[in-house]
Amino acid sequence: LPVVVSSLDEGSARRAVDPVNLVFFAIVCLALFTFVQTSVFARGVRLSVGKVLIMASLLAIFMPFLMGRSIFQLILREASDSERLKIDRNLYNTLAGLDSGVRLYNADLFQSFLRSFANTETLAEMKKARELQAVYERDPSARESIDLKKYDHAVMNIAERAFAPFLKGYDATGNNERRANAILIMGPNNFTRYYDRFKREVVGHNADTRNDSMFVMLNLYRKTIEKFFAADEFVDGLAEKGRARSNEMEKVIYEEIKAQLVSSVGVERYYETFSRLEGLNSMRTSIGTTIFAVFPLRINGLIEYFCGIGWDEYAIGESYIKSAFSNIVNNQIAMKRYTSLLDLLDPASLIKATPVLVQAFSGYRAESFSSREADSSNLSVMIRGSSRSRRLLRRVGTGDDQAIYQVLPGRYLSLYTVGGRQDTSHLERIEFWRHVIFMIGLFLFAIFAVFAAVNISRSFTGPLEHLLWGLNTIEAGNYDVKLKDSREDEFGSISRAFNRMVKGLRERNALGSFVSESVRRLARSPELFEKAQQGSEAKFTILFADFEGFREFTANAGEQEVHRKLEFSLEHFFRYAEKFGGEVDKVIGEKLLITFSHEQLGKKNAAIAAIKLAKLILADFKSDKDISPVFGINSGRVISGIIGTPEVRVDNTVIGDPVNVAARMCSLATSTTMPVIISGAIRDCLGSSYRVKPVAVEKIRGKKQEVEVFSLEV
């Protein structure tokens, strides 16, 4: 089809309309039109109401579609540009989130430290260490047997326990000094435990820790915030208030540190930092941002310890970077792109992009980290360049390197420069499949337009064809046809009138099923009907049938069971009578009268047909324990015609002495010994092909002379 195809390369649109395609389109339309006329409407290519309606409907549907096609193409171009902008924005947000996420990481780490300090085992061991130190200071003679380092592992375990939740999902460094720069616990009576990251041991028993910068900062912090609590909030021996002042050297050191800090950050910043109770503070140093906090630890409502922690970006940089990379990868794997049913139709929701590659580089530490095993050389060059210039860099790859690069110097993660690479080769596949879906949509719309046009045409021509079908069905003898008459227009009125006509025909046809074929022949021919009214003599073979045990069965069985038994019996009698050329004349209770015309079958064939019918019925009821059929068969001349008056009722039947004799012989038959009783006339017709034996009877009721009676062996 001559569809305008838009190229999304560089945002330009190319139109490709070939005259050959126009000719092909015209041929396809002509072929489709011919197919609809010949196959759908089953008529030749000629002008008709259906043709005109189809052409008008197609024009009415396609005209607005052709005008709106350009809008859909514009939407496709905008969707492609939107995908590129989304990738660019998401990449920047990933890098910015990686940089700013270190603040949340520090806050989570601080809360983990708080829980680690308040650990029940740690507090119990600190209490034992205090008691042991009190004995050490009170009794000099026992000092040789006391090991003050016995419970130092409790302080070292604080960092291990605090960092444990943050070390999952990646290979963490094995150097403990990188996990926390300092851990300080200060209790009553000068009880001090301080983890020295340089000595890699817990000090404070007798060692001088005043020269450690982190210890001095934490202790200064402790001295500052201690002023904000009342004396009765401390356990005995914890507060320095009321105790002997520190020596002059210590005072000089702290005053000098205070002066240096005030000159560096200002008085306001200094007091803002050192008056933040139980909060996290930060300072920029030559090795990145330093994080520290001192907080009182209350036990039973009283402050029993001052706990201090401190770490810097150098200490936690690697663990944060690896943790952040792990979260980025896991989030990309778990991310579901579609949000609604319509999004499932967009290839952008089904074609997955290559996970973003994130790298971090620290010039200070000369370390580089990557979220995947393989680094990008182009990204590494850009990161190192941005690390020196501290500028945001962005690059769009072309050719074989279809990707977007971004590099962001750390603002909060000051020791690192982070960069990302997002592959964009999947956008070409998305654009391709969007065009495929667009073309499929065009094709489906064309099919829909054709079916819509055909449906509109059918709404006019369909009822006429349906009416013609109904007439043909009635002509074939099927009166169960009914046209749909729900329409409120002229076609609905015609259908309702047709259904009323069919109802009358169906009722007349139903009445015909209650009379025999001979009666129907008389009804179809007025001449035969008039002749039958006068009556005439004819030769027939008469079969009378009865069911032995039927009265007892009806007395004991239910109505439905009796009805089923009668239905089964009559169905077999009517079927066999039609098969052998006989006719069920009438049904009187459980008795049946069946006639075989000598004029149609011949005397001998009529007798044999009656015998065959009786034998088949006996075989069908052989296993029936409730009722057993018996038969009386005779032949002779009878009067055949219509009996009765039109004012009351008329009946086409046979009467005469042979009929009465057949009925009497049926009453002589018994199911156990002689189920089929025949007359001498029937025996003469059978010859030697059937075995019979005479039945001794004195006289048939109603007959003065004797009648030969025989029992047919079955």
XYZ file of C-alpha atoms in Angstrom:
714
model
C 0.000 0.000 0.000
C 1.335 3.507 -0.753
C 1.834 4.573 2.835
C 3.975 7.533 3.857
C 6.941 6.084 5.738
C 8.671 8.429 8.180
C 12.348 8.061 8.957
C 13.170 9.000 12.531
C 16.866 9.459 11.804
C 17.899 12.985 12.880
C 14.210 13.956 13.138
C 13.750 14.267 9.345
C 10.818 12.766 7.425
C 11.048 11.206 3.985
C 8.026 10.563 1.800
C 8.072 7.662 -0.607
C 5.078 7.573 -2.945
C 5.801 5.568 -6.093
C 3.370 5.744 -9.060
C 3.790 1.995 -9.408
C 2.410 1.641 -5.895
C -0.591 3.762 -6.816
C -1.332 1.510 -9.787
C -0.883 -1.544 -7.590
C -3.238 -0.053 -5.012
C -5.881 0.535 -7.679
C -5.550 -3.055 -8.916
C -5.869 -4.397 -5.376
C -8.993 -2.316 -4.780
C -10.523 -3.541 -8.043
C -9.694 -7.171 -7.199
C -11.148 -6.753 -3.714
C -14.289 -5.209 -5.130
C -14.682 -8.072 -7.614
C -14.131 -10.650 -4.855
C -16.808 -9.093 -2.653
C -19.309 -9.076 -5.495
C -18.657 -12.585 -6.761
C -17.882 -14.447 -3.504
C -19.716 -12.508 -0.788
C -22.816 -11.503 -2.745
C -22.572 -14.424 -5.223
C -23.391 -12.213 -8.183
C -21.540 -10.946 -11.227
C -19.797 -7.638 -11.550
C -22.745 -5.406 -12.253
C -24.081 -2.214 -10.787
C -26.347 -2.860 -7.844
C -27.490 -1.333 -4.600
C -24.830 -3.340 -2.758
C -22.032 -1.975 -4.947
C -23.105 1.598 -4.506
C -23.380 1.192 -0.735
C -19.948 -0.463 -0.465
C -18.244 2.252 -2.483
C -19.936 5.026 -0.530
C -19.068 3.405 2.810
C -15.411 2.913 1.862
C -15.109 6.552 0.846
C -16.792 7.713 4.057
C -14.401 5.615 6.183
C -11.135 6.187 4.323
C -11.373 9.946 3.828
C -10.935 10.916 7.518
C -8.350 8.158 7.936
C -6.178 9.501 5.127
C -6.329 12.931 6.719
C -5.365 11.564 10.134
C -2.498 9.387 8.922
C 0.003 12.248 9.154
C -1.025 12.799 12.755
C -0.131 9.201 13.616
C 3.247 9.567 11.929
C 3.926 12.720 13.912
C 3.022 10.828 17.076
C 5.550 8.124 16.164
C 8.305 10.694 15.677
C 7.455 12.400 18.953
C 7.423 9.036 20.746
C 10.912 8.247 19.446
C 12.265 11.634 20.529
C 10.569 11.164 23.889
C 12.346 7.823 24.383
C 15.728 9.468 23.824
C 14.925 12.311 26.215
C 13.719 9.807 28.789
C 16.963 7.831 28.546
C 19.000 11.035 28.897
C 16.968 12.175 31.903
C 17.008 8.779 33.602
C 20.768 8.517 33.180
C 21.285 11.927 34.777
C 18.878 11.074 37.612
C 20.762 7.829 38.223
C 24.094 9.643 38.528
C 22.644 12.479 40.611
C 20.917 9.965 42.867
C 24.172 8.068 43.236
C 25.910 11.275 44.324
C 23.223 12.539 46.705
C 22.423 9.073 48.028
C 25.552 9.121 50.179
C 23.714 11.421 52.588
C 20.972 8.864 53.111
C 23.635 6.192 53.345
C 25.349 8.143 56.146
C 22.033 8.621 57.933
C 21.217 4.900 57.678
C 24.700 4.061 58.873
C 24.307 6.408 61.833
C 21.042 4.728 62.831
C 22.712 1.355 62.527
C 25.474 2.583 64.871
C 22.867 3.740 67.375
C 21.314 0.273 67.428
C 24.755 -1.312 67.649
C 25.758 0.817 70.673
C 22.522 -0.058 72.453
C 23.113 -3.778 71.998
C 22.403 -5.691 75.208
C 25.587 -7.763 75.031
C 27.723 -4.671 74.430
C 26.259 -2.852 77.434
C 26.753 -5.904 79.646
C 30.401 -6.245 78.618
C 31.008 -2.504 79.083
C 29.623 -2.806 82.604
C 31.988 -5.687 83.323
C 34.884 -3.669 81.883
C 33.997 -0.724 84.166
C 33.846 -2.970 87.216
C 37.165 -4.544 86.272
C 38.800 -1.117 85.817
C 37.395 0.079 89.168
C 39.040 -2.891 90.899
C 42.235 -2.161 88.947
C 42.358 1.445 90.185
C 41.191 0.686 93.730
C 43.530 -2.236 94.481
C 47.086 -1.774 93.095
C 48.082 -5.218 94.375
C 45.582 -6.907 92.035
C 46.673 -5.110 88.893
C 49.015 -7.845 87.730
C 46.170 -10.362 87.585
C 43.704 -8.034 85.813
C 43.551 -7.850 82.005
C 41.904 -4.554 81.066
C 41.726 -5.599 77.381
C 39.511 -8.568 78.148
C 36.347 -6.847 76.897
C 37.847 -4.722 74.113
C 36.282 -6.957 71.458
C 32.884 -5.487 72.393
C 34.014 -2.085 71.092
C 35.467 -3.587 67.919
C 32.262 -5.551 67.287
C 30.216 -2.345 67.259
C 31.538 -1.410 63.821
C 31.194 -4.956 62.499
C 27.604 -5.153 63.693
C 26.713 -1.664 62.448
C 28.178 -2.203 58.967
C 26.791 -5.720 58.457
C 23.512 -4.624 56.759
C 25.459 -2.464 54.301
C 27.912 -5.126 53.145
C 25.404 -7.486 51.498
C 25.359 -8.083 47.770
C 28.990 -7.315 46.939
C 32.534 -8.196 47.947
C 33.457 -5.783 50.737
C 36.979 -4.844 51.604
C 38.605 -6.811 54.373
C 40.252 -3.826 56.092
C 38.335 -2.994 59.231
C 39.935 0.433 59.527
C 37.995 1.475 56.444
C 34.677 0.812 58.068
C 34.874 3.291 60.942
C 37.570 5.813 61.751
C 36.748 6.051 65.414
C 34.470 4.621 68.075
C 34.409 6.298 71.504
C 32.726 5.175 74.724
C 33.098 7.421 77.802
C 31.582 6.288 81.068
C 31.663 7.197 84.773
C 34.924 7.645 86.697
C 37.049 8.358 83.615
C 36.074 5.078 81.922
C 37.152 5.508 78.307
C 37.361 3.091 75.408
C 38.480 4.396 72.034
C 39.084 2.447 68.845
C 42.200 3.918 67.194
C 42.087 3.321 63.442
C 45.833 3.887 63.111
C 46.903 1.528 65.857
C 44.029 -0.822 64.952
C 43.322 -1.445 68.591
C 41.183 -0.241 71.445
C 43.009 2.270 73.666
C 42.077 4.346 76.671
C 43.072 2.063 79.512
C 46.293 3.858 80.347
C 47.362 5.100 76.923
C 47.428 8.740 75.988
C 44.919 9.414 73.211
C 44.956 13.167 73.312
C 47.004 13.437 70.120
C 44.455 11.591 67.972
C 42.507 14.204 66.014
C 39.273 12.255 65.892
C 39.413 11.562 69.627
C 40.048 15.235 70.332
C 37.128 16.240 68.110
C 34.769 13.729 69.694
C 35.882 14.653 73.201
C 35.462 18.355 72.420
C 32.028 17.569 71.106
C 31.269 15.690 74.323
C 32.457 18.591 76.498
C 30.244 20.970 74.521
C 26.976 19.054 74.586
C 27.512 18.116 78.265
C 26.741 21.722 79.103
C 23.199 21.332 77.797
C 22.178 18.711 80.392
C 21.405 19.108 84.094
C 23.662 17.424 86.666
C 20.881 15.103 87.877
C 20.566 13.593 84.403
C 23.938 11.819 84.719
C 24.928 8.774 86.676
C 27.467 9.425 89.396
C 30.977 10.096 88.135
C 30.066 10.743 84.478
C 29.815 14.546 84.242
C 32.917 16.702 84.529
C 30.908 19.361 86.351
C 31.948 19.493 89.993
C 35.060 17.387 89.357
C 38.600 18.638 89.328
C 39.445 20.541 86.222
C 41.605 18.966 83.577
C 45.271 19.822 83.562
C 46.461 22.981 81.892
C 47.894 21.183 78.863
C 44.542 19.610 78.015
C 42.815 22.979 78.376
C 45.320 24.585 76.044
C 44.836 21.840 73.459
C 41.063 22.156 73.433
C 41.150 25.929 73.338
C 43.570 25.821 70.422
C 41.366 23.355 68.527
C 38.328 25.481 69.224
C 40.118 28.574 67.959
C 41.194 26.796 64.800
C 37.680 25.558 64.127
C 36.146 28.965 64.772
C 38.625 30.608 62.417
C 37.875 27.997 59.743
C 34.082 27.768 59.866
C 33.085 30.756 61.958
C 31.577 31.040 65.399
C 28.033 30.468 64.208
C 28.946 27.333 62.303
C 31.058 26.076 65.188
C 28.269 26.334 67.748
C 25.736 25.060 65.240
C 27.884 21.970 64.762
C 28.795 21.303 68.370
C 25.384 22.041 69.847
C 23.456 19.551 67.742
C 22.406 16.958 70.267
C 22.294 13.358 69.098
C 22.633 14.471 65.479
C 25.009 13.821 62.624
C 27.588 16.483 61.779
C 29.892 16.843 58.833
C 33.045 18.734 57.921
C 34.940 18.948 54.679
C 38.568 17.919 54.971
C 41.404 17.099 52.630
C 40.254 13.472 52.479
C 36.618 14.221 51.812
C 33.713 14.842 54.089
C 34.148 13.777 57.719
C 31.039 12.583 59.547
C 30.937 12.492 63.348
C 28.464 12.450 66.222
C 28.437 12.196 70.004
C 25.261 11.225 71.784
C 24.303 10.366 75.349
C 23.209 6.803 76.021
C 20.491 6.607 78.647
C 19.972 3.551 80.806
C 17.035 3.516 83.224
C 16.406 7.204 82.549
C 19.959 8.400 83.343
C 22.811 9.181 80.996
C 25.384 6.468 81.681
C 27.655 6.796 78.644
C 28.679 9.309 76.061
C 29.143 7.464 72.796
C 30.968 8.895 69.838
C 31.449 7.723 66.270
C 33.300 9.161 63.358
C 34.033 8.204 59.785
C 34.994 9.976 56.611
C 34.285 9.558 52.939
C 37.588 7.800 52.488
C 36.493 5.185 55.036
C 33.043 4.383 53.629
C 33.456 5.359 49.965
C 34.035 1.867 48.633
C 31.206 0.262 50.594
C 28.756 2.967 49.518
C 29.751 2.828 45.839
C 29.437 -0.962 45.679
C 26.161 -0.919 47.601
C 24.745 1.749 45.289
C 25.874 -0.160 42.180
C 24.219 -3.318 43.499
C 20.937 -1.453 44.071
C 21.049 0.072 40.577
C 21.482 -3.335 38.932
C 18.766 -4.991 41.060
C 16.293 -2.168 40.416
C 16.828 -2.431 36.669
C 16.241 -6.185 36.735
C 13.057 -5.871 38.814
C 11.688 -2.867 36.928
C 8.472 -3.353 34.943
C 8.127 -0.879 32.127
C 4.436 -1.259 31.281
C 1.765 0.251 33.474
C -1.427 -0.229 31.475
C -2.966 -2.462 28.837
C -2.191 0.050 26.089
C 1.475 0.041 27.089
C 1.605 -3.649 26.209
C 1.019 -2.696 22.573
C 4.025 -0.379 22.585
C 7.292 -2.130 21.658
C 9.066 0.155 24.134
C 7.389 -1.845 26.910
C 8.518 -5.189 25.492
C 11.989 -4.480 24.102
C 14.347 -4.243 27.035
C 17.244 -1.850 27.011
C 20.725 -2.918 28.015
C 21.203 -2.142 31.736
C 22.945 1.142 32.359
C 26.676 0.973 33.015
C 27.817 3.140 35.931
C 31.457 3.765 36.832
C 33.097 5.739 39.621
C 36.673 6.998 39.840
C 38.578 8.489 42.749
C 41.733 10.370 41.846
C 42.613 10.727 45.522
C 42.433 6.990 46.136
C 43.369 5.981 42.564
C 40.479 3.516 42.569
C 37.848 2.783 39.962
C 34.586 0.862 40.377
C 32.052 -0.383 37.828
C 28.505 -1.736 38.075
C 29.413 -4.454 35.541
C 32.436 -6.634 35.009
C 33.469 -4.921 31.766
C 34.280 -1.213 31.814
C 33.699 1.234 28.976
C 36.939 2.752 27.719
C 35.158 5.850 26.401
C 33.405 6.361 29.716
C 36.642 5.885 31.658
C 38.363 8.597 29.586
C 35.461 10.998 30.140
C 35.418 10.313 33.906
C 39.111 11.007 34.287
C 38.765 14.196 32.271
C 35.858 15.391 34.400
C 37.752 14.451 37.573
C 40.393 17.013 36.655
C 38.110 19.739 35.303
C 35.179 19.141 37.740
C 32.735 19.748 34.881
C 29.597 17.940 33.767
C 30.250 16.087 30.500
C 27.761 14.630 28.015
C 28.300 12.766 24.761
C 26.093 10.943 22.259
C 27.749 8.045 20.460
C 27.218 7.374 16.765
C 27.861 4.521 14.360
C 28.666 1.289 16.147
C 28.785 3.074 19.504
C 25.107 4.000 19.864
C 24.963 5.187 23.443
C 24.524 8.236 25.648
C 27.372 9.138 28.018
C 27.153 11.411 31.043
C 29.774 12.223 33.692
C 28.952 14.046 36.931
C 31.595 15.313 39.404
C 30.595 14.418 42.934
C 28.937 17.162 44.947
C 28.227 15.190 48.088
C 30.515 12.303 47.158
C 33.425 14.683 46.797
C 36.219 12.106 46.412
C 34.587 10.485 43.394
C 33.516 11.302 39.880
C 30.649 9.164 38.616
C 29.635 8.494 35.031
C 27.132 6.390 33.150
C 26.623 4.858 29.736
C 23.202 3.877 28.404
C 23.085 1.855 25.205
C 20.519 3.215 22.696
C 20.714 0.569 19.975
C 17.380 -0.826 21.143
C 15.670 2.396 20.011
C 16.116 1.350 16.382
C 14.292 -1.906 17.101
C 11.558 0.014 18.885
C 11.187 2.375 15.922
C 11.124 -0.555 13.501
C 8.426 -2.433 15.387
C 6.396 0.721 15.869
C 6.349 1.111 12.097
C 5.433 -2.569 11.735
C 2.560 -2.102 14.168
C 1.546 1.031 12.280
C 1.473 -0.915 9.005
C -0.452 -3.748 10.648
C -2.870 -1.154 11.948
C -3.304 0.162 8.415
C -3.952 -3.346 7.151
C -6.424 -4.130 9.929
C -8.137 -0.816 9.374
C -8.478 -1.624 5.682
C -10.015 -4.985 6.571
C -12.288 -3.280 9.083
C -13.320 -0.729 6.468
C -14.183 -3.474 3.985
C -16.178 -5.417 6.555
C -17.891 -2.244 7.717
C -18.833 -1.395 4.150
C -20.052 -4.939 3.538
C -22.020 -4.811 6.793
C -23.663 -1.538 5.798
C -24.573 -3.040 2.451
C -25.751 -6.209 4.143
C -28.092 -4.189 6.330
C -30.080 -3.487 3.164
C -29.504 -6.530 0.982
C -29.328 -9.030 3.854
C -33.039 -8.913 4.837
C -34.061 -9.407 1.203
C -31.781 -12.412 0.818
C -33.019 -13.743 4.165
C -36.613 -13.481 2.983
C -35.741 -15.324 -0.231
C -34.066 -18.046 1.827
C -37.212 -18.420 3.936
C -39.390 -18.839 0.865
C -37.068 -21.486 -0.555
C -37.068 -23.314 2.785
C -40.866 -23.444 2.880
C -40.905 -24.655 -0.697
C -38.640 -27.529 0.388
C -41.221 -28.543 3.013
C -39.530 -27.163 6.126
C -42.044 -25.133 8.136
C -39.767 -24.512 11.131
C -38.177 -21.475 9.501
C -38.530 -18.108 11.233
C -37.176 -14.771 10.068
C -35.671 -12.234 12.461
C -38.346 -9.625 13.057
C -36.688 -7.365 15.638
C -36.130 -4.508 13.183
C -38.571 -1.625 13.371
C -38.344 -0.662 9.708
C -40.107 -1.984 6.607
C -37.930 -5.100 6.602
C -39.152 -5.884 10.112
C -42.800 -5.578 9.027
C -42.197 -7.929 6.101
C -40.484 -10.457 8.383
C -43.336 -10.403 10.914
C -45.915 -10.962 8.158
C -43.831 -13.831 6.792
C -43.623 -15.462 10.244
C -47.407 -15.266 10.663
C -47.857 -16.979 7.308
C -45.381 -19.722 8.243
C -47.174 -20.286 11.546
C -50.440 -21.061 9.728
C -48.683 -23.391 7.314
C -46.926 -25.154 10.186
C -50.235 -25.735 12.013
C -51.838 -27.253 8.920
C -48.806 -29.419 8.373
C -48.901 -30.566 12.007
C -52.516 -31.683 11.635
C -51.452 -33.780 8.680
C -49.171 -35.881 10.884
C -52.225 -37.297 12.705
C -53.674 -38.932 9.576
C -52.333 -41.651 7.347
C -50.724 -41.237 3.964
C -53.921 -42.432 2.256
C -55.896 -39.661 3.947
C -53.292 -37.118 2.871
C -53.585 -38.396 -0.698
C -57.328 -37.939 -0.522
C -56.893 -34.438 0.893
C -54.539 -33.478 -1.931
C -56.921 -34.792 -4.634
C -60.560 -33.608 -4.586
C -61.528 -36.360 -7.080
C -60.150 -39.150 -4.881
C -61.783 -37.585 -1.824
C -65.196 -37.546 -3.510
C -64.755 -41.178 -4.631
C -63.718 -42.261 -1.112
C -66.839 -40.711 0.340
C -68.922 -43.136 -1.748
C -66.889 -46.183 -0.545
C -65.574 -49.118 -2.588
C -64.682 -52.801 -2.232
C -61.009 -53.763 -2.127
C -58.882 -56.717 -1.094
C -56.577 -56.264 1.906
C -54.462 -58.326 4.266
C -55.480 -57.322 7.775
C -53.059 -57.477 10.736
C -54.444 -57.005 14.208
C -51.902 -56.563 17.036
C -52.382 -56.544 20.791
C -50.073 -56.432 23.842
C -50.452 -59.205 26.386
C -49.920 -57.979 29.947
C -50.451 -54.330 29.056
C -53.308 -53.779 31.541
C -51.264 -55.167 34.439
C -48.289 -53.037 33.345
C -50.328 -49.800 33.276
C -51.777 -50.580 36.685
C -48.351 -50.916 38.310
C -46.080 -48.574 36.300
C -45.917 -44.800 36.384
C -47.368 -42.492 33.779
C -44.007 -41.569 32.255
C -42.922 -45.198 32.014
C -46.230 -46.173 30.335
C -45.851 -43.262 27.925
C -42.289 -44.273 27.028
C -43.379 -47.893 26.462
C -46.220 -46.846 24.154
C -43.977 -44.427 22.294
C -41.392 -47.170 21.758
C -44.039 -49.659 20.548
C -45.797 -47.313 18.162
C -42.524 -46.079 16.697
C -41.547 -49.657 15.776
C -44.986 -50.509 14.331
C -45.153 -47.369 12.182
C -41.581 -47.807 10.949
C -42.035 -51.488 9.972
C -45.433 -50.810 8.396
C -43.884 -48.143 6.176
C -40.940 -50.468 5.427
C -43.127 -53.355 4.172
C -45.713 -51.233 2.343
C -48.437 -51.390 4.953
C -50.371 -48.629 6.637
C -51.408 -48.202 10.268
C -55.127 -47.697 9.914
C -55.936 -46.911 13.519
C -54.764 -47.321 17.108
C -57.400 -48.372 19.624
C -55.925 -48.354 23.119
C -53.127 -50.886 23.032
C -54.447 -52.506 19.826
C -53.343 -51.626 16.294
C -54.964 -52.258 12.913
C -52.519 -52.436 9.993
C -53.613 -52.974 6.389
C -51.693 -54.215 3.341
C -53.347 -53.465 -0.021
C -53.476 -56.339 -2.531
C -53.814 -53.786 -5.296
C -50.425 -52.278 -4.445
C -48.511 -55.330 -3.136
C -50.325 -58.382 -4.460
C -52.060 -60.992 -2.313
C -49.013 -63.159 -1.614
C -46.610 -60.258 -0.989
C -49.136 -58.600 1.298
C -49.386 -61.769 3.410
C -45.598 -62.186 3.565
C -45.194 -58.494 4.496
C -47.612 -58.921 7.407
C -45.729 -62.031 8.614
C -42.352 -60.229 8.410
C -43.707 -57.283 10.379
C -44.994 -59.593 13.114
C -41.685 -61.469 13.361
C -39.659 -58.229 13.621
C -41.933 -56.914 16.358
C -41.633 -60.195 18.277
C -37.829 -59.991 18.020
C -37.806 -56.397 19.300
C -39.928 -57.301 22.339
C -38.245 -60.627 23.090
C -36.387 -59.226 26.103
C -39.320 -57.161 27.381
C -40.636 -58.706 30.598
C -43.630 -56.382 30.947
C -45.603 -56.773 27.740
C -45.623 -59.265 24.841
C -47.150 -58.604 21.396
C -49.618 -61.078 19.804
C -51.042 -60.961 16.285
C -54.041 -62.036 14.257
C -53.643 -61.970 10.451
C -56.384 -62.461 7.859
C -57.114 -61.391 4.288
C -60.229 -60.835 2.230
C -62.533 -58.361 0.580
C -63.447 -55.318 2.688
C -65.132 -51.962 2.210
C -62.625 -49.099 2.057
C -63.608 -45.436 2.221
C -64.499 -42.457 4.345
C -66.834 -43.282 7.199
C -68.740 -40.561 9.047
C -70.293 -37.141 8.375
C -68.445 -33.842 7.797
C -70.480 -32.174 10.570
C -69.120 -34.585 13.219
C -66.030 -36.474 12.088
C -64.819 -38.445 9.109
C -62.386 -41.377 9.097
C -60.803 -43.240 6.186
C -60.738 -46.932 7.212
C -61.671 -50.472 6.238
C -64.633 -52.486 7.520
C -65.908 -55.936 6.845
C -65.864 -59.581 7.916
C -62.064 -60.110 7.359
C -61.360 -57.310 9.818
C -63.545 -58.856 12.491
C -62.003 -62.311 11.957
C -58.492 -60.861 12.333
C -59.546 -59.254 15.614
C -61.007 -62.547 16.908
C -57.829 -64.454 15.966
C -55.727 -61.863 17.782
C -57.723 -62.560 20.931
C -56.944 -66.303 20.544
C -53.161 -65.682 20.369
C -50.959 -66.183 23.423
C -47.407 -64.968 23.793
C -46.098 -68.238 25.222
C -47.411 -70.834 22.739
C -48.875 -69.199 19.630
C -48.161 -65.448 19.372
C -49.133 -65.259 15.672
C -52.521 -66.663 14.568
C -53.252 -66.707 10.829
C -56.219 -67.732 8.731
C -56.315 -70.400 6.031
C -56.221 -67.707 3.354
C -52.898 -66.439 4.721
C -51.544 -70.006 4.981
C -52.343 -70.624 1.310
C -50.317 -67.543 0.363
C -47.308 -68.602 2.428
C -46.947 -72.052 0.911
C -44.226 -74.242 2.407
C -41.792 -71.431 3.228
C -43.290 -70.941 6.693
C -44.157 -73.678 9.190
C -47.652 -73.583 10.635
C -49.785 -75.869 12.726
C -53.561 -75.973 12.982
C -55.355 -74.579 15.997
C -58.413 -76.439 17.242
C -61.230 -73.970 17.720
C -64.915 -74.748 17.685
C -66.147 -71.554 16.111
C -65.108 -67.946 15.633
C -67.554 -65.625 17.348
C -69.671 -63.902 14.712
C -69.053 -66.603 12.079
C -71.622 -69.328 11.399
C -69.344 -71.555 9.321
C -66.013 -72.796 10.541
C -62.815 -70.839 9.814
C -59.449 -72.534 9.508
C -57.048 -71.147 12.096
C -53.298 -71.804 12.203
C -50.447 -70.865 14.491
C -47.275 -69.611 12.826
C -44.109 -71.076 14.296
C -41.704 -68.237 15.060
